[in-house]
Coordinates of C-alpha atoms in Angstrom, one line a residue:
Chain A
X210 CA -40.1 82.5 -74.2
X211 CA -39.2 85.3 -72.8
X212 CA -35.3 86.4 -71.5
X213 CA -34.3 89.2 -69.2
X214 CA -32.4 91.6 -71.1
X215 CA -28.9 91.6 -69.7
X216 CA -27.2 95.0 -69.7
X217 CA -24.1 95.4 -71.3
X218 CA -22.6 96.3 -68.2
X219 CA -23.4 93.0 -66.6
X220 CA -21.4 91.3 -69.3
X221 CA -18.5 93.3 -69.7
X222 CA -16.6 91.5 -67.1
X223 CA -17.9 88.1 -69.0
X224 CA -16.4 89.3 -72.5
X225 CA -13.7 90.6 -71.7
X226 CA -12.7 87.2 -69.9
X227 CA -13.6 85.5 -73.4
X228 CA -11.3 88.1 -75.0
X229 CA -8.9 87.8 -72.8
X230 CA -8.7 84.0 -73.4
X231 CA -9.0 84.4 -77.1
X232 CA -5.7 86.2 -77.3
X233 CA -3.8 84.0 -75.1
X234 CA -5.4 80.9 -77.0
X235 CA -4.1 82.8 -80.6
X236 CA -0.8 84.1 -78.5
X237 CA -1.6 86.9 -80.3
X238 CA -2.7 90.4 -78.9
X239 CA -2.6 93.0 -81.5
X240 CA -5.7 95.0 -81.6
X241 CA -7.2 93.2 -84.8
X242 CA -7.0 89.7 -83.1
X243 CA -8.8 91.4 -80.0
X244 CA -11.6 93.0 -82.3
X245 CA -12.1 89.4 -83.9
X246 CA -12.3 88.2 -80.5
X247 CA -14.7 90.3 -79.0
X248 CA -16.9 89.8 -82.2
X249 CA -17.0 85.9 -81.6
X250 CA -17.0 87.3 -77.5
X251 CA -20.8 88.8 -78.4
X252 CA -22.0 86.2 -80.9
X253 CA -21.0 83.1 -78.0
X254 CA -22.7 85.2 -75.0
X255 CA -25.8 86.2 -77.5
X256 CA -26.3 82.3 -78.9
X257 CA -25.1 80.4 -75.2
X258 CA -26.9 82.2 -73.0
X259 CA -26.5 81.9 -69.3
X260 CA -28.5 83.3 -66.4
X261 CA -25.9 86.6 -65.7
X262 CA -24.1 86.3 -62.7
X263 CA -25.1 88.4 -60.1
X264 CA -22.1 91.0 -59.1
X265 CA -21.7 93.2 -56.1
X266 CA -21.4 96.2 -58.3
X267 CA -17.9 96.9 -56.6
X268 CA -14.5 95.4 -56.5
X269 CA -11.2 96.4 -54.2
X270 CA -8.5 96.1 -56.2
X271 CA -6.3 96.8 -53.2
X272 CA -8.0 94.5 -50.9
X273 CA -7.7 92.1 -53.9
X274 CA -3.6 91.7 -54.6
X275 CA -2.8 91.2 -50.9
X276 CA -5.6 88.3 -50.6
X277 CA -4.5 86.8 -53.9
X278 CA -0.8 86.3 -52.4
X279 CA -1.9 84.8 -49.6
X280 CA -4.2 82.4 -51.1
X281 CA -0.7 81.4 -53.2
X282 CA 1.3 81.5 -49.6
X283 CA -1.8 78.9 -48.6
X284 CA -1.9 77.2 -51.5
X285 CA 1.6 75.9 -51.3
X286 CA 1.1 75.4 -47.3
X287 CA -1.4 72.7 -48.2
X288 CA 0.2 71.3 -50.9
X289 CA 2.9 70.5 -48.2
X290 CA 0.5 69.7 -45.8
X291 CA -1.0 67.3 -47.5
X292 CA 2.4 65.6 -48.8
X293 CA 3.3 65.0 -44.9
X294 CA -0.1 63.7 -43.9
X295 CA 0.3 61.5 -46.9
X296 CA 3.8 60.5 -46.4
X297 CA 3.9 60.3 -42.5
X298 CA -0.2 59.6 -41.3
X299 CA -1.4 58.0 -44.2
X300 CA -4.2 55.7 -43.5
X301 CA -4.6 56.6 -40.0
X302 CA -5.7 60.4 -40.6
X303 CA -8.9 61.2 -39.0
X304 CA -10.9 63.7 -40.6
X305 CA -14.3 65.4 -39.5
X306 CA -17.6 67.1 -41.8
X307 CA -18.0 70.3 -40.4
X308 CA -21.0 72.4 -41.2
X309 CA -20.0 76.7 -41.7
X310 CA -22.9 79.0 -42.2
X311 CA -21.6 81.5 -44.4
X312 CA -22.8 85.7 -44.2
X313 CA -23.4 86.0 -47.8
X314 CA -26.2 84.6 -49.6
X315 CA -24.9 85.7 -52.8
X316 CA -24.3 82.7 -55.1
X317 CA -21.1 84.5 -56.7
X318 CA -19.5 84.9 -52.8
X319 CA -20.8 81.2 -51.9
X320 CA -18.9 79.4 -55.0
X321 CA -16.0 82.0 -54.6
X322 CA -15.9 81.2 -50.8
X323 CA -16.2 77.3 -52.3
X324 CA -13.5 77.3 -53.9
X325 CA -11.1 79.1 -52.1
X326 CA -11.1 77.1 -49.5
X327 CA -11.2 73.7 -51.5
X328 CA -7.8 75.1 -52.3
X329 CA -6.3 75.9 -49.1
X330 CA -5.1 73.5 -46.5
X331 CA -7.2 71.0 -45.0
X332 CA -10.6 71.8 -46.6
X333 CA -12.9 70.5 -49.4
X334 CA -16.8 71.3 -49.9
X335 CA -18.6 68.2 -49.6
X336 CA -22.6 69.7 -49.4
X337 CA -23.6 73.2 -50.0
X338 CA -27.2 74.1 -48.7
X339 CA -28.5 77.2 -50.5
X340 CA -31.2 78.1 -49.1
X341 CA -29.1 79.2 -45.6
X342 CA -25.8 79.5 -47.5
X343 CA -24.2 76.7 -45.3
X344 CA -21.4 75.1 -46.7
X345 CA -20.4 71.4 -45.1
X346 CA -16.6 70.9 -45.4
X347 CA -14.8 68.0 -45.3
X348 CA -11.6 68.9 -43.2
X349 CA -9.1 67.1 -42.8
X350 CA -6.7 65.8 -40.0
X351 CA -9.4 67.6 -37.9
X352 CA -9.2 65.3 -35.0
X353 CA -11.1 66.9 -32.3
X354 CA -13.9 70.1 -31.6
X355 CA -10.8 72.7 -31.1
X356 CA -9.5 71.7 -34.7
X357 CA -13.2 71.8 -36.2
X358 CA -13.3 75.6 -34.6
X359 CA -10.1 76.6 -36.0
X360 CA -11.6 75.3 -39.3
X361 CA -14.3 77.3 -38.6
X362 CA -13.0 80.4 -38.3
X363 CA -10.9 79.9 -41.2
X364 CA -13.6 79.9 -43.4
X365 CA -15.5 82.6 -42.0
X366 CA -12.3 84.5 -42.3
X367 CA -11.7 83.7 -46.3
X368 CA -15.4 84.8 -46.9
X369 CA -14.7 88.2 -44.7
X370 CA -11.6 88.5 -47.1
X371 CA -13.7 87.8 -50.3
X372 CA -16.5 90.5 -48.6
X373 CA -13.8 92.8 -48.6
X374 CA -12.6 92.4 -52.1
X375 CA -16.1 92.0 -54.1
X376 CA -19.1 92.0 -51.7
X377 CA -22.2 94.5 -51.8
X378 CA -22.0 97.9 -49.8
X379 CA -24.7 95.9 -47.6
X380 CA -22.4 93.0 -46.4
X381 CA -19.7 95.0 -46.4
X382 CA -21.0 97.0 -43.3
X383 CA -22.3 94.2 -41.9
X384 CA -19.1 92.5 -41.6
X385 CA -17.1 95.8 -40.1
X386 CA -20.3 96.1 -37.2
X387 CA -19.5 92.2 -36.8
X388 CA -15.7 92.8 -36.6
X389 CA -16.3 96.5 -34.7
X390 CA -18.0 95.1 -32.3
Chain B
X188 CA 28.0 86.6 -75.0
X189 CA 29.2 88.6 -71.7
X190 CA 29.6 87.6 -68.4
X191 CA 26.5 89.1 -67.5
X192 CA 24.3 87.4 -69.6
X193 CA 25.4 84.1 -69.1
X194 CA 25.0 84.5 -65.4
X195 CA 21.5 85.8 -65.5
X196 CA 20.5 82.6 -68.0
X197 CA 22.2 80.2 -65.0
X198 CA 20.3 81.7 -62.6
X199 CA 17.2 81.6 -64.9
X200 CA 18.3 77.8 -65.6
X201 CA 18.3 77.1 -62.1
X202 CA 14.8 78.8 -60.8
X203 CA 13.0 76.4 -63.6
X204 CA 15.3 73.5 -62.5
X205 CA 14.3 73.8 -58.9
X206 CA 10.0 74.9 -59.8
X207 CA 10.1 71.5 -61.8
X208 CA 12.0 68.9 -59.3
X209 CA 9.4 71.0 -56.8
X210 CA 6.5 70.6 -58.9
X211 CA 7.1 66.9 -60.1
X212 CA 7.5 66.5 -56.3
X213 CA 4.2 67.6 -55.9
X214 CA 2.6 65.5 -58.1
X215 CA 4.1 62.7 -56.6
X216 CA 2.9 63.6 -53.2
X217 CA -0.5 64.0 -54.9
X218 CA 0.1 60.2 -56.2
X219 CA 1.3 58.9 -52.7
X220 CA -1.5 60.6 -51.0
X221 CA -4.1 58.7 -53.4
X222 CA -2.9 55.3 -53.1
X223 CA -2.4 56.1 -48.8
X224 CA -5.2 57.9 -47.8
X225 CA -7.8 55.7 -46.2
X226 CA -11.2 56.8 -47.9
X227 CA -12.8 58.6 -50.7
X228 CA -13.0 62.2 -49.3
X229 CA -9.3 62.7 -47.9
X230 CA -8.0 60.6 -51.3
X231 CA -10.2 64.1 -52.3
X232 CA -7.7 66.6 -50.6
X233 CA -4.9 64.8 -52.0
X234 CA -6.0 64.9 -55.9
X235 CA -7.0 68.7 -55.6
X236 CA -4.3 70.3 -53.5
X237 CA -0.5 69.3 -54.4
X238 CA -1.3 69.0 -58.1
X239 CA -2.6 72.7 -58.3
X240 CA 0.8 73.7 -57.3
X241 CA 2.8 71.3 -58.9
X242 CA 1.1 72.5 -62.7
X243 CA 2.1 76.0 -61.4
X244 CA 5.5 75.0 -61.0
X245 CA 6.1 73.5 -64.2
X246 CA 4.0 76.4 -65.9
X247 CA 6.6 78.9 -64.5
X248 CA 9.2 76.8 -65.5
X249 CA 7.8 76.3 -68.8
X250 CA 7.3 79.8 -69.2
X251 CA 10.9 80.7 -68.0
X252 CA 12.6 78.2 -70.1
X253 CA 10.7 80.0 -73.3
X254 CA 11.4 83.5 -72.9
X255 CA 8.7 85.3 -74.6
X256 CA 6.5 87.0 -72.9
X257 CA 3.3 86.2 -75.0
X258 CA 3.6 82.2 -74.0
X259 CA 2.7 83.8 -70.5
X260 CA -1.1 84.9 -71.1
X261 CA -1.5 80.8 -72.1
X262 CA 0.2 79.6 -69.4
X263 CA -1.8 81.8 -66.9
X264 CA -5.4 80.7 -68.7
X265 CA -4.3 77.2 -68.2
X266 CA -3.7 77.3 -64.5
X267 CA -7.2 79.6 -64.0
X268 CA -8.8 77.2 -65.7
X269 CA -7.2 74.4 -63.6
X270 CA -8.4 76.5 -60.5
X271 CA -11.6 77.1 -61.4
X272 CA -12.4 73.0 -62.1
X273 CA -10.2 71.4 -59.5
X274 CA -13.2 72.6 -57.1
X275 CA -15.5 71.6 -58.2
X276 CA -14.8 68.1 -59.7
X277 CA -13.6 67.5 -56.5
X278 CA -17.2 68.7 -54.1
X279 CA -18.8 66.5 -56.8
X280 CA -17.2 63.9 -56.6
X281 CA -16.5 64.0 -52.7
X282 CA -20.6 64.8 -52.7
X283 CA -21.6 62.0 -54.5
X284 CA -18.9 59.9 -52.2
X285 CA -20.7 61.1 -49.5
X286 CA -24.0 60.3 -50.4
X287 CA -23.5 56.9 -51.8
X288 CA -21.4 56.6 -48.0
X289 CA -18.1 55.7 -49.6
X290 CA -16.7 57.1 -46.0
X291 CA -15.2 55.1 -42.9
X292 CA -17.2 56.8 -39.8
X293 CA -14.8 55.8 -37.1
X294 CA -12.1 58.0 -39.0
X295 CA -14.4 60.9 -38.7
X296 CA -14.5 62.9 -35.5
X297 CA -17.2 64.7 -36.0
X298 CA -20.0 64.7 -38.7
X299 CA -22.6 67.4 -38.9
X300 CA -23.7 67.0 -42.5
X301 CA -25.2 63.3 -41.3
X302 CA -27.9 64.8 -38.7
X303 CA -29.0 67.5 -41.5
X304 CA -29.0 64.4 -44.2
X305 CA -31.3 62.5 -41.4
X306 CA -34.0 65.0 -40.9
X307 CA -34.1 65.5 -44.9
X308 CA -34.7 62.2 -45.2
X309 CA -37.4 61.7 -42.9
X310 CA -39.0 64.7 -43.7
X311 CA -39.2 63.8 -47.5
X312 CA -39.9 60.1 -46.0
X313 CA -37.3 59.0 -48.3
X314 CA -34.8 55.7 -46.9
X315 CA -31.8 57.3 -49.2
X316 CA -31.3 60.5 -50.8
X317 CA -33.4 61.5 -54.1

C-alpha cells in the first residue's frame, strides 16, 4: 500500500490544532508541556492517518475577524429566532428544501460553507451533492419563493465571505468579476 | 479591599449572572422548540441553534466566575468542538429524516431536493434510496 507523502507544511495547521488542544486539555502552556504535545501531535497524525485536507494556500486574517463577529451577531439572531418561532408559531411553521449551488468545489469551502450556515438563522443542510457542489438546505419559516430567494442569497453570500477569508487565488477572482460585474 | 475592586467584582458578578439566566434561557427555548415543532427537520433547527449559544453563555460565565486566565483555552476548545459537531449531527440526522420521509409535505412550501431524489431513483431503477 502505498500513501502520498504529506508535506509538513500541509500538516502544520493540523498539529498545531492538536497542540493547541493538548495545552488547554493539561491547562498547562509552558513550553515543555507544548514540546510533549507536539511529540504525541506527530506520533497521532503518523499512526491515524487521514487523507490531508486540501487548503487554499492563503488565509485573510483581516477578512477573517470581521466575518467571525458576525457569524456570533448571527448566531445569537437565530438563537432568538428560533425561540419566537418556537414559542409563538410552533406547529404551524412552514418550512421549504431549497437547493443552493455553491461556486467552490473545494470540499474544505463546501463543509465550511455547511456549517456556517447550519449555524445561522433559519438554515440546516439536509443533502450535499458533491459532484456540482450543491448544497440542499432545509430553511425554515420560508413560506413562499421570495423567502426561498432571500435564503438564497444568504448562502451565496456566507460562501463569498468564506472565499474571501480562505479560498484559492482562482475563486477569489472569480468572485470579484462576479461581484464587479 | 477598596471600593474599586469591589465594584469591578459586582459588575463581573452581574455579566455571568445575566450570560447564565440568558443562556439557560436558551436551552429552554431549545427544549420548547423540540417538543413544539411539527416535524423532524425544524425539531433540527431548534436542537442546533439556541443550545450553541446557550453553552457559550454559561462558558463565559464559567470562565468569568473563575478568574484565571488558563481555564479560558478549555473553555474555548469545548465550544469549537461543540461547533464543529452540532452540524453535522444535525445534516445527518435531518438527512437520514429526510430520506426515511419523516417530513409533513403540506408544511413545506417548496421542495427541490424531492425532484433531484426522483430522477436518482429512476435512473438507478431503485423504488427507495440505496
Amino acid at each position: 500500500m502505498t500513501r502520498q507523502r504529506v508535506s509538513l507544511r500541509q500538516e502544520l495547521p493540523l498539529l498545531v490544532w492538536l497542540v493547541i488542544v493538548w495545552g488547554a486539555l493539561w491547562q498547562d502552556f509552558s513550553p515543555g508541556n507544548l514540546l510533549f504535545g507536539a511529540l504525541i501531535a506527530v506520533v497521532v497524525a503518523r499512526l491515524l492517518y487521514l487523507p490531508p485536507v486540501e487548503l487554499g494556500g492563503r488565509f485573510n486574517v483581516l477578512r477573517a475577524i470581521p466575518f467571525a463577529l458576525g457569524f456570533l451577531a448571527k448566531v445569537v439572531a437565530a438563537s432568538f429566532q428560533v425561540l419566537f418561532l418556537a414559542v409563538v408559531r410552533g406547529p404551524r411553521v412552514i418550512s421549504a428544501v431549497v437547493a443552493v449551488p455553491l461556486r467552490s468545489r473545494s470540499d474544505l469551502l463546501v463543509t465550511a460553507t455547511g456549517h456556517v450556515i447550519s449555524l445561522i438563522p433559519g438554515s440546516v443542510v439536509v443533502e450535499v451533492d458533491r459532484s456540482t457542489s450543491t448544497l440542499y438546505i432545509h430553511g425554515i419559516n420560508v413560506r413562499d419563493a421570495d423567502d426561498a430567494d432571500k435564503l438564497r442569497k444568504e448562502v451565496r453570500e456566507t460562501e463569498a465571505g468564506l472565499i474571501r477569508i480562505m479560498g484559492t487565488k482562482a475563486e477569489l477572482s472569480a468572485l470579484n468579476q462576479e461581484v464587479g460585474a | 479591599m477598596n471600593p474599586d475592586q469591589m465594584s469591578v467584582d459586582a459588575v463581573i458578578d452581574a455579566v455571568s449572572a445575566v450570560f447564565m439566566v440568558v443562556g439557560a434561557l436558551m436551552s429552554l427555548g431549545a427544549a420548547i422548540g423540540l417538543l413544539r415543532f411539527p416535524d423532524l427537520m425544524s425539531r433540527m433547527h431548534a436542537a442546533t441553534k439556541p443550545q450553541v449559544l446557550g453553552l457559550f453563555l454559561l462558558l463565559c460565565a464559567v470562565g468569568l466566575q473563575l478568574r484565571t486566565w488558563w481555564v479560558w483555552p478549555v473553555l474555548v476548545v469545548a465550544w469549537i468542538f461543540q461547533l464543529l459537531t452540532v452540524p453535522v449531527s444535525a445534516h445527518m440526522v435531518g438527512r437520514a429524516g429526510y430520506r426515511t420521509k419523516h417530513l409533513h409535505p403540506e408544511l413545506l412550501s417548496a421542495d427541490e431536493l424531492e425532484a433531484v431524489v426522483q430522477q436518482a431513483a429512476g435512473e438507478h431503477g431503485f423504488t427507495d434510496d440505496k
